[in-house]
Structure formats: structure tokens, C-alpha cells
Coordinates of C-alpha atoms and ligand atoms in Angstrom, one line a residue:
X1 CA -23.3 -13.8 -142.8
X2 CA -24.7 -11.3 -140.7
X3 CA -23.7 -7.5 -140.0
X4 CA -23.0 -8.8 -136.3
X5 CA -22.0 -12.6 -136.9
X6 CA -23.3 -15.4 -138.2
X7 CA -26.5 -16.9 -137.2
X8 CA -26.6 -20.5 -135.4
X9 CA -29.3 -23.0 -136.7
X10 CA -30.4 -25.7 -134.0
X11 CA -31.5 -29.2 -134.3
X12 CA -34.2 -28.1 -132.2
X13 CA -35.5 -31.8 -131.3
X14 CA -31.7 -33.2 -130.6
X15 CA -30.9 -30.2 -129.0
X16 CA -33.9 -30.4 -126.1
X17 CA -33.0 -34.5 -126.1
X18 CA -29.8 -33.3 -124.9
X19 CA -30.8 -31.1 -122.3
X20 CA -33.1 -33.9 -121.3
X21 CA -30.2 -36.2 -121.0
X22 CA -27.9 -33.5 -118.7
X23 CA -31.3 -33.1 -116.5
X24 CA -31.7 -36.4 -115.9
X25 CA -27.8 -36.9 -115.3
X26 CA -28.1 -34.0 -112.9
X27 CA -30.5 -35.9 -110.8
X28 CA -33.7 -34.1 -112.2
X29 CA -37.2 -36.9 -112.0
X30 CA -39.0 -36.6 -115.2
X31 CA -42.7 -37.2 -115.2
X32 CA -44.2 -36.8 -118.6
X33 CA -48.0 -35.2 -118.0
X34 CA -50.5 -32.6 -118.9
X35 CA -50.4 -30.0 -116.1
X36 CA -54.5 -29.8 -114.9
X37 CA -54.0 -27.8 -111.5
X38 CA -52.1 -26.8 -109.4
X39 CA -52.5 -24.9 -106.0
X40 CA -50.2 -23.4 -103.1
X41 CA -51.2 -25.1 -99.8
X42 CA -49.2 -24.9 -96.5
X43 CA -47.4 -27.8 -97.1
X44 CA -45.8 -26.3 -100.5
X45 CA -47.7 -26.8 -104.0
X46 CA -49.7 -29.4 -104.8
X47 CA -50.0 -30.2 -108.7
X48 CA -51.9 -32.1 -110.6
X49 CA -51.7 -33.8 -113.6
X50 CA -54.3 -34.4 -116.2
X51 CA -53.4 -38.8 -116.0
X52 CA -54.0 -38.0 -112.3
X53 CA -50.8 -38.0 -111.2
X54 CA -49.2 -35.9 -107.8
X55 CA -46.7 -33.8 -106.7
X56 CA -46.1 -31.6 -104.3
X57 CA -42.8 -29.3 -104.6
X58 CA -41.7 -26.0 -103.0
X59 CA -41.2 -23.9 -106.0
X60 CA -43.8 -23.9 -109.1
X61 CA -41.9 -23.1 -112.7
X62 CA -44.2 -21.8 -115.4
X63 CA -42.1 -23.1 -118.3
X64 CA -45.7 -24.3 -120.2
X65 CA -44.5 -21.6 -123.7
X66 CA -46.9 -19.1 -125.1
X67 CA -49.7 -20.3 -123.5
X68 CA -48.3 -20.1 -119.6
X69 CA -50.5 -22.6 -118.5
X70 CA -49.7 -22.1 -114.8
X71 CA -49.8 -18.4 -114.4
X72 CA -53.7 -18.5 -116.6
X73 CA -54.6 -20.8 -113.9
X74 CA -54.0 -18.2 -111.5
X75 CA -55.3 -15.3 -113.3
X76 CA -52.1 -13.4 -114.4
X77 CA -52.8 -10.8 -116.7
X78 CA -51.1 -11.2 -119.7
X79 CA -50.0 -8.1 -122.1
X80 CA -50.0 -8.8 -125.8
X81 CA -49.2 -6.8 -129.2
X82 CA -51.9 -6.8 -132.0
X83 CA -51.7 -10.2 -133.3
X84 CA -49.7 -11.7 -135.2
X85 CA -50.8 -15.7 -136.6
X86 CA -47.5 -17.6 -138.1
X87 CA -49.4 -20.1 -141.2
X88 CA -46.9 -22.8 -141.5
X89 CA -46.6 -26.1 -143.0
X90 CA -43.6 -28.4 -143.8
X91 CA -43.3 -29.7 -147.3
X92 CA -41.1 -33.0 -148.7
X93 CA -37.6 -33.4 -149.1
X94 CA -37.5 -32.8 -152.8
X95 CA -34.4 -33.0 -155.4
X96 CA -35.3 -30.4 -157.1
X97 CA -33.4 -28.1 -154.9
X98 CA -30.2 -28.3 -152.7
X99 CA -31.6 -27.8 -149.3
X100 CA -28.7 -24.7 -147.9
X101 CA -28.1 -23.5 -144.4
X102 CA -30.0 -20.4 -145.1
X103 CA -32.6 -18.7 -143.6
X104 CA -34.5 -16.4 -145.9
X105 CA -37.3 -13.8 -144.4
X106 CA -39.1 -11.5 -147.4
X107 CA -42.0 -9.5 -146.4
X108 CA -45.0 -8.2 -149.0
X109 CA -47.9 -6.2 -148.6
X110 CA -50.0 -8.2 -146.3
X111 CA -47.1 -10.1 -144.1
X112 CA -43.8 -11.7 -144.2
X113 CA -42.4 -15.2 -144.8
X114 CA -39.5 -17.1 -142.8
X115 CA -38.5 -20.2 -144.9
X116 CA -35.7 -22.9 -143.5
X117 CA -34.6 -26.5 -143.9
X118 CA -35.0 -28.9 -141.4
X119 CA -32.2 -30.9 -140.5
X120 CA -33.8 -33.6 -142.0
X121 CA -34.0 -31.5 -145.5
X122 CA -37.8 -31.1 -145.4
X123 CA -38.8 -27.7 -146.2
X124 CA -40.3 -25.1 -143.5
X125 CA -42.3 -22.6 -144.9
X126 CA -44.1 -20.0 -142.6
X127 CA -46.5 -16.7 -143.4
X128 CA -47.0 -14.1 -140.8
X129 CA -49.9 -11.9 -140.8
X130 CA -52.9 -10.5 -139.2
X131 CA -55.6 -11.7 -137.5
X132 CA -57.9 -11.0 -140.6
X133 CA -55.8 -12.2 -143.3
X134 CA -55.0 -15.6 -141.1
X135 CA -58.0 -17.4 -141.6
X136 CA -58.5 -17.5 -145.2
X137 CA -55.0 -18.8 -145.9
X138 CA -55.6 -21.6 -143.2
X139 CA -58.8 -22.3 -144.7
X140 CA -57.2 -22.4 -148.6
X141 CA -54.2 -23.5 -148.9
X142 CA -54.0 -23.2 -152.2
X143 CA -54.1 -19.5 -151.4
X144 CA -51.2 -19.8 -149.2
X145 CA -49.1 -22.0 -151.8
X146 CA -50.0 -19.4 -154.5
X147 CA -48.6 -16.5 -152.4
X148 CA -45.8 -18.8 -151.8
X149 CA -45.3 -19.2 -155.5
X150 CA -45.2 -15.6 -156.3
X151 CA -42.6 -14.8 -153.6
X152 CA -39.5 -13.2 -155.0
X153 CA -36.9 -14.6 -152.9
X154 CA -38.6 -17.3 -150.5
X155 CA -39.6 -20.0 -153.7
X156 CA -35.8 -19.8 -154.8
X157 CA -35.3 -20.8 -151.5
X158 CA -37.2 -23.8 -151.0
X159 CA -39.2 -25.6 -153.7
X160 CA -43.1 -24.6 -153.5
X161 CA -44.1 -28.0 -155.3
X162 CA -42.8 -29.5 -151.7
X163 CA -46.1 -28.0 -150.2
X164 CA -48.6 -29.2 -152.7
X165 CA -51.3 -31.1 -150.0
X166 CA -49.1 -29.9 -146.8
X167 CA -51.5 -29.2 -144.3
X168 CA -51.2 -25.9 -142.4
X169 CA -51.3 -25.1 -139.0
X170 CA -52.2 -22.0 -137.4
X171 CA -49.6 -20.5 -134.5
X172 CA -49.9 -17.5 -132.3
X173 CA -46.4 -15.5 -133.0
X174 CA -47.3 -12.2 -131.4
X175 CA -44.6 -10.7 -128.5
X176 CA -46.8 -11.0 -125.6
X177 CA -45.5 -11.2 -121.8
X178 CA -46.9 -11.8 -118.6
X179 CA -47.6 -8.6 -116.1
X180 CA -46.0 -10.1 -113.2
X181 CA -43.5 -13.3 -114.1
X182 CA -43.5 -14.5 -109.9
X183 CA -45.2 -14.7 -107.1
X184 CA -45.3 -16.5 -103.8
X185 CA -43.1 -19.1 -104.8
X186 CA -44.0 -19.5 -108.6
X187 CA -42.0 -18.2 -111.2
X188 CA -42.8 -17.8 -115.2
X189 CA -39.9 -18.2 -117.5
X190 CA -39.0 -18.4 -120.9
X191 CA -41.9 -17.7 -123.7
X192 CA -44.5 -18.4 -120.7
X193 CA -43.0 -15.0 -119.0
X194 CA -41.8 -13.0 -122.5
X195 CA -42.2 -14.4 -125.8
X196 CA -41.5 -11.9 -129.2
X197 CA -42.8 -12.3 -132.4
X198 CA -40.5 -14.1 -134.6
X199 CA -38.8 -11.9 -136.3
X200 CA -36.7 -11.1 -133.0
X201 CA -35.1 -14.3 -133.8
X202 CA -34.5 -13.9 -129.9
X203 CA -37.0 -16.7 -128.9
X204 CA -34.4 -19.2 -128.3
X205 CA -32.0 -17.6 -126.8
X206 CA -34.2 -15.5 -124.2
X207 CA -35.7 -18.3 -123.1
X208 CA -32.1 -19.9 -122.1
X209 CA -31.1 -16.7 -120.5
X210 CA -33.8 -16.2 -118.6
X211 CA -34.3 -19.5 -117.2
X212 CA -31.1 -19.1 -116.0
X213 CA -31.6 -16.1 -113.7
X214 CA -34.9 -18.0 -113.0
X215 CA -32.9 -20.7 -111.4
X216 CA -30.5 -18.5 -109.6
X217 CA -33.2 -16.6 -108.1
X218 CA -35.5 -19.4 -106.7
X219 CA -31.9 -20.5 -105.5
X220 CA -30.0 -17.2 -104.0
X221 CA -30.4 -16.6 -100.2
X222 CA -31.6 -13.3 -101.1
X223 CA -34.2 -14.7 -103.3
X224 CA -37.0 -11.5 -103.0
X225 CA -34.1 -9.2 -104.3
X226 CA -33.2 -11.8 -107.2
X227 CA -36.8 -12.2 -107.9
X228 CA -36.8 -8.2 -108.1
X229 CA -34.4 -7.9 -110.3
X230 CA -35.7 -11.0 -112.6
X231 CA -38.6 -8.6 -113.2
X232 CA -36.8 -5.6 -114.1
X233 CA -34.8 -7.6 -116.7
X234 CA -37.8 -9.2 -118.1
X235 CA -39.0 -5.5 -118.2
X236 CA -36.3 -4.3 -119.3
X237 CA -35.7 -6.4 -122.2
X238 CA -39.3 -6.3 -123.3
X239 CA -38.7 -2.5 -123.4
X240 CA -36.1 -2.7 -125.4
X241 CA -37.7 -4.9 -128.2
X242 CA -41.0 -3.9 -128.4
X243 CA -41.5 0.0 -127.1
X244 CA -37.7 0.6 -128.3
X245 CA -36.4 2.1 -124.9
X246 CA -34.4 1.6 -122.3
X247 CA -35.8 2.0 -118.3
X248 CA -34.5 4.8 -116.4
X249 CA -31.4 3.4 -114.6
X250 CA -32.5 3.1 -110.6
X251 CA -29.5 2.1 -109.4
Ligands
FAD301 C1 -43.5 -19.6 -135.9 C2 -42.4 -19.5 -135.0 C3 -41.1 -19.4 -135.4 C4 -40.0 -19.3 -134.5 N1 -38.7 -19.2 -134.9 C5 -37.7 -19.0 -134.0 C6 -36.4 -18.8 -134.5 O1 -36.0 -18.9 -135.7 N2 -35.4 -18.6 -133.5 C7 -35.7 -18.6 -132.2 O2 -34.8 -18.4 -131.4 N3 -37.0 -18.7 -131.8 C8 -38.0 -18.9 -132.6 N4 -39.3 -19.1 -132.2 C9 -39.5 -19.0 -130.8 C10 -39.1 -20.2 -130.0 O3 -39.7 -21.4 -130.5 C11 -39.5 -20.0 -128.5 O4 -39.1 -18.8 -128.0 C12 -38.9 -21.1 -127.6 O5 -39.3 -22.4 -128.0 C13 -39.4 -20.9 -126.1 O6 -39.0 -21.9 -125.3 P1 -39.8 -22.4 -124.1 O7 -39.1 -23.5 -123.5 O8 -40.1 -21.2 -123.2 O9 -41.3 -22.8 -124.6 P2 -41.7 -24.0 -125.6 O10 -40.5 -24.4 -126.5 O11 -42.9 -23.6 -126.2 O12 -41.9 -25.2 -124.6 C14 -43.0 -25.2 -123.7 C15 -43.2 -26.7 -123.3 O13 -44.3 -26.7 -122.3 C16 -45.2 -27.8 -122.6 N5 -46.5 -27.5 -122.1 C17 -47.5 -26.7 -122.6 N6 -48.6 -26.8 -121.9 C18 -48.4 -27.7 -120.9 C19 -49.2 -28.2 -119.9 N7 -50.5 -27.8 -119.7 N8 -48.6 -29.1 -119.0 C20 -47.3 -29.5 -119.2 N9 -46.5 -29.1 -120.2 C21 -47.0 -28.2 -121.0 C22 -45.1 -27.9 -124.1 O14 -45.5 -29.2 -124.5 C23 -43.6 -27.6 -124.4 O15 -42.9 -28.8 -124.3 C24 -40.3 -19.2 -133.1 C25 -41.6 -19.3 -132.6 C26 -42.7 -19.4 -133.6 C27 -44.1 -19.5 -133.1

């Protein structure tokens, strides 16, 4: 339990299959593709994807994640906190421990670790730290495992022999957000507008809540006022997390 609730764990792949499904119910084409360009014309946006595929639509969403593949193609500045690189891997489903619902974060000197089981029992084991720090555990894992070894609470948690030969990967977990999240009909949302470090644990649900005031906007009547006030939440809430104030109310 938590001071303000419990916490919810999600299936994260059967969760986004269902959303798929409601999409698709809804009426939504899918078209699975690599975004390569895309450009505002007078007949709306053309896009282009990298199999050579296009479509042209009146509204561009950036929904591409960290790396906000739209909004880099057309040069908007994004802000970011010192880094921050997540050094994950995700061991076996052993029997030496009962996988439990938990999920345990324990920080040391040089980082902090965020260990979970995955719905299918395999371990998740994940090491934050700095930019400096990063590239020597990637390149050793052995280093990684032994830090993971000597944790207090993280290798009660999950079992470190799981990760023997787990390859890691390397993950950009910094809170980062775009300067401007629209523009003449394009719209960032989710982590491709305002994404925190993990430790938020505010990832998943930001992006949800955002991408719904991103709909409603592109959709009002009064769409520049909506789009307006889509900023100053962004801003607001980035405020809040990461500079630990609120804006001056301007109403
Ligand atoms: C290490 C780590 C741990 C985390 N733990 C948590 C947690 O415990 N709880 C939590 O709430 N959040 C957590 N998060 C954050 C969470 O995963 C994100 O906030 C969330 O997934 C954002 O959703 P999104 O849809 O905006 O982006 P994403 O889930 O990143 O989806 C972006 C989509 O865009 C696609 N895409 C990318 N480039 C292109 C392109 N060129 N063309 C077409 N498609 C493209 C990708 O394939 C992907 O499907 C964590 C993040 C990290 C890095």
C-alpha cells in the first residue's frame, strides 16, 4: 500500500492490444509504418512512411514517445533535465522466488533501481544513473549484476541468478518536454510533448490524460483557445514535477 492508495500494475502489451481493439471498433484505419516525413501542404499534411506508403490528413499527432519524431522533423526545441540512462535487462522466470505484485525502488550512491515482475513472471530489473556511470555498466554486465547482487532490498526482490547472460539495453529516462507541444495543425502528446523520469511513476497516466485534452482540442470549435490552454497544462504540470511550482493563476 501506498500513503495515497495502492498502486495499479498494467499488462502493458494486453493493455495497448485493447486500446488497439476499441480504436479499430471506433472506426480508426490502422497502418503499421515507420514515419519518414511529413510536411503541411495546402491540401492538409502529407506523410510519409518509411515502406513508402501515403497519407494525407488534416491534423498531424506527435504520439512517436521520447523521441517525438514529428516535432524533431520540424525543428522543435526540446528542453531536457541532466540525463538520466535507465540500464535494464529482463531475467528468467526462476523458482527460486515467488514472483509478488510488488514494485521495489532502492537508491545507493551512484543511482537507483526499479525491480518488477512481468506478468509473465520474468524478472525486470532496471538501474538509473548518469551519463558517466551508464556506459560502463552497459558495457559489463557483470558490473551491473554485481551491483545488483549487493542491493539490500532489490535482490530479495527478484532473484539476481535470473540475470546471469541477460543482455542490457540502454534507455533515455530523463524528464524532458517539448518547448511548444502544437502548431499549425500538429499537436505533440503524451511522452513525445512531456515525459518524466521514472521515478514520477506519472508516465502512464500523463500520457492518457493528456492525449485526452489533445483530442478535445483538435476537436472543440474553439480549438486555438483549447490548444492554449493544452499548453498551459503541459506547463503547468511540468512545473509542478520538475521546478516544484505552481504558475501564477491568470485567470
Ligand atoms: C525505464 C522506464 C520505466 C518506466 N516505468 C514506468 C512506470 O512504472 N509507470 C509509468 O506510468 N510509466 C513508466 N514509464 C514511462 C512510460 O513507459 C511512458 O510514459 C509511456 O509509455 C508514454 O506513452 P506514449 O504513448 O506517449 O509513448 P510510447 O509508449 O513510447 O509509444 C510511442 C510509440 O511511437 C512509436 N514510434 C516511435 N517512433 C516512430 C516513428 N518514427 N514512426 C512511427 N511510430 C513511431 C513507437 O514504436 C511506440 O509504439 C517508464 C519509462 C521508462 C523509460
Amino acid at each position: 500500500m501506498q500513503a495515497e492508495g495502492s498502486g495499479w500494475r498494467l499488462d502493458r502489451l494486453a493493455f495497448e492490444q485493447s486500446l488497439a481493439n476499441q480504436a479499430l471498433q471506433a472506426g480508426v484505419s490502422r497502418y503499421d509504418a515507420w514515419l519518414k516525413h511529413c510536411q503541411l501542404t495546402d491540401q492538409g499534411w502529407g506523410i510519409e512512411t518509411e515502406d513508402g506508403h501515403k497519407v494525407r490528413a488534416k491534423w498531424l499527432v506527435d504520439a512517436t514517445g521520447r523521441r517525438s519524431v514529428a516535432s524533431k522533423i520540424h525543428n522543435i526545441k526540446k528542453q531536457k533535465s541532466p540525463p538520466l540512462i535507465a540500464i535494464w535487462g529482463i531475467g528468467k522466470a526462476t523458482q527460486n522466488l515467488v514472483p509478488d505484485a510488488r514494485t521495489i525502488t532502492e537508491s545507493d550512491d551512484s543511482g537507483w533501481w526499479y525491480a518488477a515482475h512481468l506478468p509473465d513472471h520474468r524478472p525486470l530489473a532496471i538501474y538509473h544513473t548518469s551519463a558517466a556511470k551508464a556506459p560502463v555498466l552497459k558495457q559489463e554486465p557483470q558490473r551491473w549484476l554485481k551491483q545488483l547482487v549487493q542491493s539490500r532490498l532489490i535482490s530479495k526482490h527478484i532473484d539476481p541468478e535470473a540475470f546471469a547472460n541477460t543482455e542490457l539495453r540502454a534507455t533515455d529516462a530523463r524528464t524532458a518536454w517539448l518547448s511548444n507541444a502544437y502548431g499549425d495543425h500538429w499537436i505533440a502528446t503524451g511522452d513525445a510533448a512531456l515525459c518524466f523520469d521514472p521515478l514520477s511513476s506519472q508516465g502512464i497516466f500523463n500520457a492518457i490524460a493528456i492525449s485526452d485534452m489533445a483530442t478535445k482540442a483538435i476537436l472543440s470549435s474553439n480549438s486555438d483557445k483549447a490548444l492554449i490552454q493544452y499548453q498551459q497544462k503541459l506547463d503547468e504540470v511540468r512545473n509542478i514535477y520538475y521546478f516544484g511550482k505552481r504558475l501564477p493563476d491568470t485567470n
